[in-house]
């Protein structure tokens, strides 16, 4: 279960402080496919970054399982990001001089998984997301956008995370490929993984179990 209580994030860097996430509360049971929708600037990415332990809230709490991640040390957060969360981004964020396989193995290298195991698991994950055979040895520039996002999803799954956080994963894809990627993300929840996807496409959000709608940092639905 992910429980968010009275969560607020205020940025004070600009002349006027910006309340990017404004007193938001909700909970998401394990194995849920959830979406966060809202206009540009409504606080979606900030909320996702807080859930992923990439940023700290100004106030409020985030509890993931037994961990109150909003009050954990930097060191514990590094561990949380590495072992509990998988991230997927709009621009794929793959490493350009590494093959699909190498990109997928990288998080396992950080987690000190032995080489043979890394290779076997990366191959299996890429097969699972539908990137097979010779394509696994290609660099990102030799793959289509949809294929690159499949690699990013395989990579996000490398360390068997409990939560996948995807920020506009279909933003750079045509609508047909976007649907395929959303269906792929949906298929991941079968084993109890929670998937939270940010989108501003209502038709994609309608495919999820719960839709959270943000407006000016506030949860309106
Ligand atoms: N690092 C930052 N410093 C200052 N303001 C920020 C920062 N990140 C986001 N914001 C502001 O917070 C608000 C929400 O941004 P964001 O979470 O990126 O929205 P969304 O992902 O819904 O487009 C915006 O007004 C944005 O300008
Ligand atoms: Mg955003």
CSV table of C-alpha atoms and ligand atoms in Angstrom, one decimal:
chain,number,residue,atom,x,y,z
A,1,UNK,CA,0.0,0.0,0.0
A,2,UNK,CA,1.2,3.5,-0.8
A,3,UNK,CA,-0.4,6.1,1.5
A,4,UNK,CA,0.1,9.8,0.9
A,5,UNK,CA,-1.1,12.2,3.6
A,6,UNK,CA,-1.4,16.0,3.5
A,7,UNK,CA,1.5,16.1,1.0
A,8,UNK,CA,2.8,19.5,0.1
A,9,UNK,CA,5.7,20.6,-2.0
A,10,UNK,CA,6.6,24.3,-2.3
A,11,UNK,CA,9.4,25.5,-4.5
A,12,UNK,CA,10.9,28.7,-3.2
A,13,UNK,CA,13.6,29.2,-5.8
A,14,UNK,CA,11.6,31.7,-7.9
A,15,UNK,CA,10.5,35.2,-6.9
A,16,UNK,CA,7.1,33.9,-6.0
A,17,UNK,CA,6.9,30.5,-4.1
A,18,UNK,CA,5.1,27.8,-6.2
A,19,UNK,CA,3.0,25.3,-4.4
A,20,UNK,CA,3.5,22.5,-6.9
A,21,UNK,CA,1.7,19.8,-4.7
A,22,UNK,CA,-0.9,21.2,-2.4
A,23,UNK,CA,-2.1,19.2,0.6
A,24,UNK,CA,-2.7,15.9,-1.4
A,25,UNK,CA,-3.9,12.7,0.3
A,26,UNK,CA,-4.7,9.3,-1.2
A,27,UNK,CA,-3.8,5.7,-1.0
A,28,UNK,CA,-3.1,3.0,-3.6
A,29,UNK,CA,-3.3,-0.7,-2.8
A,30,UNK,CA,-0.6,-3.0,-4.1
A,31,UNK,CA,-1.1,-4.3,-7.6
A,32,UNK,CA,-3.0,-1.3,-8.8
A,33,UNK,CA,-2.7,0.4,-12.2
A,34,UNK,CA,-3.1,4.1,-11.3
A,35,UNK,CA,-2.9,7.2,-13.4
A,36,UNK,CA,-2.3,10.9,-12.6
A,37,UNK,CA,-3.8,13.3,-15.1
A,38,UNK,CA,-3.9,17.1,-15.3
A,39,UNK,CA,-2.7,20.0,-17.4
A,40,UNK,CA,0.9,21.0,-17.9
A,41,UNK,CA,2.1,22.6,-14.6
A,42,UNK,CA,-0.5,21.0,-12.4
A,43,UNK,CA,2.1,19.1,-10.3
A,44,UNK,CA,2.1,15.7,-11.8
A,45,UNK,CA,5.9,15.3,-12.2
A,46,UNK,CA,6.5,16.8,-8.8
A,47,UNK,CA,4.1,14.3,-7.2
A,48,UNK,CA,5.8,11.4,-9.0
A,49,UNK,CA,9.3,12.6,-8.0
A,50,UNK,CA,8.1,12.7,-4.3
A,51,UNK,CA,6.7,9.2,-4.6
A,52,UNK,CA,9.9,8.0,-6.2
A,53,UNK,CA,12.1,9.5,-3.4
A,54,UNK,CA,13.8,11.8,-6.0
A,55,UNK,CA,12.7,14.8,-4.0
A,56,UNK,CA,11.6,15.6,-0.4
A,57,UNK,CA,8.2,17.0,0.5
A,58,UNK,CA,7.9,20.4,2.3
A,59,UNK,CA,5.3,18.8,4.6
A,60,UNK,CA,3.1,15.7,4.8
A,61,UNK,CA,4.0,12.0,4.6
A,62,UNK,CA,4.4,9.2,2.1
A,63,UNK,CA,4.3,5.6,3.4
A,64,UNK,CA,5.3,2.7,1.1
A,65,UNK,CA,4.7,-0.6,2.9
A,66,UNK,CA,6.4,-0.2,6.3
A,67,UNK,CA,8.6,2.7,5.2
A,68,UNK,CA,7.8,6.3,5.8
A,69,UNK,CA,9.9,7.4,2.9
A,70,UNK,CA,9.2,11.1,3.4
A,71,UNK,CA,11.3,11.1,6.5
A,72,UNK,CA,14.1,8.7,5.5
A,73,UNK,CA,17.8,9.5,5.3
A,74,UNK,CA,19.4,10.2,1.9
A,75,UNK,CA,21.1,6.9,2.2
A,76,UNK,CA,17.8,5.0,2.8
A,77,UNK,CA,16.3,6.9,-0.1
A,78,UNK,CA,19.0,5.8,-2.5
A,79,UNK,CA,18.3,2.2,-1.4
A,80,UNK,CA,14.6,2.8,-1.9
A,81,UNK,CA,15.0,4.2,-5.4
A,82,UNK,CA,17.3,1.3,-6.4
A,83,UNK,CA,15.4,-1.6,-4.9
A,84,UNK,CA,11.7,-0.6,-4.6
A,85,UNK,CA,11.1,1.7,-7.5
A,86,UNK,CA,11.4,1.5,-11.3
A,87,UNK,CA,11.3,4.7,-13.3
A,88,UNK,CA,10.1,5.2,-16.9
A,89,UNK,CA,10.4,8.6,-18.6
A,90,UNK,CA,8.9,10.4,-21.6
A,91,UNK,CA,12.3,10.6,-23.4
A,92,UNK,CA,13.2,7.0,-22.5
A,93,UNK,CA,16.6,8.1,-20.9
A,94,UNK,CA,18.5,5.2,-22.3
A,95,UNK,CA,22.3,5.3,-22.5
A,96,UNK,CA,23.1,5.9,-26.2
A,97,UNK,CA,26.3,4.0,-26.4
A,98,UNK,CA,24.9,0.9,-24.8
A,99,UNK,CA,22.8,-1.8,-26.4
A,100,UNK,CA,19.3,-2.6,-25.3
A,101,UNK,CA,20.7,-5.6,-23.3
A,102,UNK,CA,23.4,-3.5,-21.6
A,103,UNK,CA,20.9,-0.8,-20.7
A,104,UNK,CA,18.6,-3.4,-19.2
A,105,UNK,CA,21.5,-5.0,-17.2
A,106,UNK,CA,22.8,-1.7,-15.8
A,107,UNK,CA,20.5,-1.4,-12.7
A,108,UNK,CA,21.5,-5.0,-11.8
A,109,UNK,CA,25.1,-4.0,-12.0
A,110,UNK,CA,24.4,-1.3,-9.5
A,111,UNK,CA,22.6,-3.9,-7.3
A,112,UNK,CA,25.7,-6.2,-7.7
A,113,UNK,CA,23.9,-9.0,-9.4
A,114,UNK,CA,26.5,-11.5,-10.8
A,115,UNK,CA,27.1,-11.1,-14.6
A,116,UNK,CA,25.6,-14.3,-15.8
A,117,UNK,CA,22.4,-13.7,-13.9
A,118,UNK,CA,22.3,-10.1,-15.3
A,119,UNK,CA,22.5,-11.3,-18.8
A,120,UNK,CA,19.9,-14.1,-18.4
A,121,UNK,CA,17.4,-11.8,-16.6
A,122,UNK,CA,17.9,-8.9,-19.1
A,123,UNK,CA,17.3,-11.3,-22.0
A,124,UNK,CA,14.2,-12.6,-20.4
A,125,UNK,CA,12.9,-9.1,-19.6
A,126,UNK,CA,13.4,-7.9,-23.1
A,127,UNK,CA,11.6,-10.9,-24.4
A,128,UNK,CA,8.8,-10.2,-22.0
A,129,UNK,CA,8.4,-6.6,-23.3
A,130,UNK,CA,8.5,-7.9,-26.9
A,131,UNK,CA,12.0,-6.9,-27.9
A,132,UNK,CA,13.5,-10.1,-29.2
A,133,UNK,CA,16.5,-11.5,-30.9
A,134,UNK,CA,19.0,-9.3,-32.7
A,135,UNK,CA,17.2,-6.1,-31.6
A,136,UNK,CA,18.4,-6.7,-28.1
A,137,UNK,CA,22.0,-6.0,-29.3
A,138,UNK,CA,21.1,-2.7,-31.0
A,139,UNK,CA,21.8,0.7,-29.6
A,140,UNK,CA,18.8,3.0,-28.9
A,141,UNK,CA,19.3,5.1,-32.1
A,142,UNK,CA,18.7,1.9,-34.1
A,143,UNK,CA,15.3,1.2,-32.5
A,144,UNK,CA,11.9,2.9,-32.9
A,145,UNK,CA,10.5,5.1,-30.1
A,146,UNK,CA,8.1,2.4,-29.1
A,147,UNK,CA,11.0,-0.1,-29.0
A,148,UNK,CA,13.1,2.2,-26.9
A,149,UNK,CA,10.3,2.6,-24.4
A,150,UNK,CA,10.0,-1.2,-24.2
A,151,UNK,CA,13.7,-1.3,-23.3
A,152,UNK,CA,13.1,1.4,-20.7
A,153,UNK,CA,10.3,-0.6,-19.2
A,154,UNK,CA,12.5,-3.8,-19.2
A,155,UNK,CA,15.2,-1.7,-17.5
A,156,UNK,CA,12.7,-0.4,-14.9
A,157,UNK,CA,11.8,-4.0,-14.0
A,158,UNK,CA,15.4,-5.2,-13.6
A,159,UNK,CA,15.6,-5.2,-9.8
A,160,UNK,CA,12.0,-6.5,-9.3
A,161,UNK,CA,10.6,-3.2,-8.0
A,162,UNK,CA,7.3,-3.0,-6.1
A,163,UNK,CA,6.4,0.2,-7.9
A,164,UNK,CA,6.8,1.4,-11.4
A,165,UNK,CA,6.6,5.2,-11.8
A,166,UNK,CA,6.1,6.3,-15.4
A,167,UNK,CA,6.1,10.1,-16.3
A,168,UNK,CA,4.3,10.6,-19.6
A,169,UNK,CA,5.7,7.4,-21.0
A,170,UNK,CA,3.6,7.7,-24.2
A,171,UNK,CA,4.4,11.5,-24.7
A,172,UNK,CA,6.8,10.9,-27.5
A,173,UNK,CA,4.9,8.1,-29.2
A,174,UNK,CA,2.1,8.0,-31.7
A,175,UNK,CA,-1.3,7.1,-30.2
A,176,UNK,CA,-1.3,3.5,-31.4
A,177,UNK,CA,2.2,2.8,-30.0
A,178,UNK,CA,1.1,4.7,-26.8
A,179,UNK,CA,-1.8,2.2,-26.3
A,180,UNK,CA,0.6,-0.7,-26.7
A,181,UNK,CA,2.9,0.7,-24.1
A,182,UNK,CA,0.0,1.3,-21.7
A,183,UNK,CA,-1.2,-2.2,-22.2
A,184,UNK,CA,2.3,-3.5,-21.5
A,185,UNK,CA,2.5,-1.4,-18.3
A,186,UNK,CA,-0.9,-2.8,-17.3
A,187,UNK,CA,0.3,-6.4,-17.8
A,188,UNK,CA,3.0,-5.8,-15.1
A,189,UNK,CA,0.5,-5.5,-12.3
A,190,UNK,CA,-0.5,-9.1,-12.4
A,191,UNK,CA,2.3,-10.1,-9.9
A,192,UNK,CA,1.4,-7.3,-7.4
A,193,UNK,CA,3.5,-4.6,-8.8
A,194,UNK,CA,1.9,-1.1,-8.5
A,195,UNK,CA,2.1,1.0,-11.7
A,196,UNK,CA,1.6,4.7,-11.5
A,197,UNK,CA,1.5,6.5,-14.9
A,198,UNK,CA,1.4,10.2,-15.5
A,199,UNK,CA,-0.4,11.2,-18.7
A,200,UNK,CA,-2.5,14.1,-20.0
A,201,UNK,CA,-4.3,11.7,-22.3
A,202,UNK,CA,-7.7,10.9,-20.8
A,203,UNK,CA,-8.3,7.9,-23.1
A,204,UNK,CA,-5.1,6.3,-21.7
A,205,UNK,CA,-6.0,7.2,-18.1
A,206,UNK,CA,-9.4,5.5,-18.6
A,207,UNK,CA,-7.6,2.2,-19.0
A,208,UNK,CA,-6.3,2.4,-15.4
A,209,UNK,CA,-7.9,1.2,-12.2
A,210,UNK,CA,-7.8,4.6,-10.4
A,211,UNK,CA,-7.4,8.1,-11.9
A,212,UNK,CA,-6.1,10.9,-9.8
A,213,UNK,CA,-6.7,14.4,-11.3
A,214,UNK,CA,-4.6,17.3,-10.3
A,215,UNK,CA,-5.3,21.0,-10.8
A,216,UNK,CA,-2.9,23.6,-9.5
A,217,UNK,CA,-1.3,21.0,-7.3
A,218,UNK,CA,-4.6,20.0,-5.7
A,219,UNK,CA,-6.3,16.6,-6.1
A,220,UNK,CA,-9.7,17.4,-7.6
A,221,UNK,CA,-10.9,13.8,-8.5
B,1,LIG,N1,12.5,22.5,-9.5
B,1,LIG,C1,11.5,23.4,-9.6
B,1,LIG,N2,11.7,24.6,-9.1
B,1,LIG,C2,10.8,25.6,-9.2
B,1,LIG,N3,9.5,25.3,-9.6
B,1,LIG,C3,9.2,24.1,-10.1
B,1,LIG,C4,10.2,23.1,-10.1
B,1,LIG,N4,9.7,21.9,-10.6
B,1,LIG,C5,8.4,22.2,-10.9
B,1,LIG,N5,8.1,23.5,-10.6
B,1,LIG,C6,6.8,24.2,-10.7
B,1,LIG,O1,5.9,23.4,-10.1
B,1,LIG,C7,4.7,23.4,-10.8
B,1,LIG,C8,4.3,22.0,-11.2
B,1,LIG,O2,5.3,21.5,-12.1
B,1,LIG,P1,5.3,19.9,-12.6
B,1,LIG,O3,5.2,19.0,-11.4
B,1,LIG,O4,6.4,19.8,-13.5
B,1,LIG,O5,3.9,19.9,-13.4
B,1,LIG,P2,3.4,18.8,-14.5
B,1,LIG,O6,4.3,17.6,-14.5
B,1,LIG,O7,2.0,18.5,-14.2
B,1,LIG,O8,3.5,19.6,-15.9
B,1,LIG,C9,4.9,24.3,-12.0
B,1,LIG,O9,4.4,25.6,-11.8
B,1,LIG,C10,6.4,24.3,-12.2
B,1,LIG,O10,6.8,25.5,-12.8
B,2,LIG,MG1,5.5,16.8,-16.0
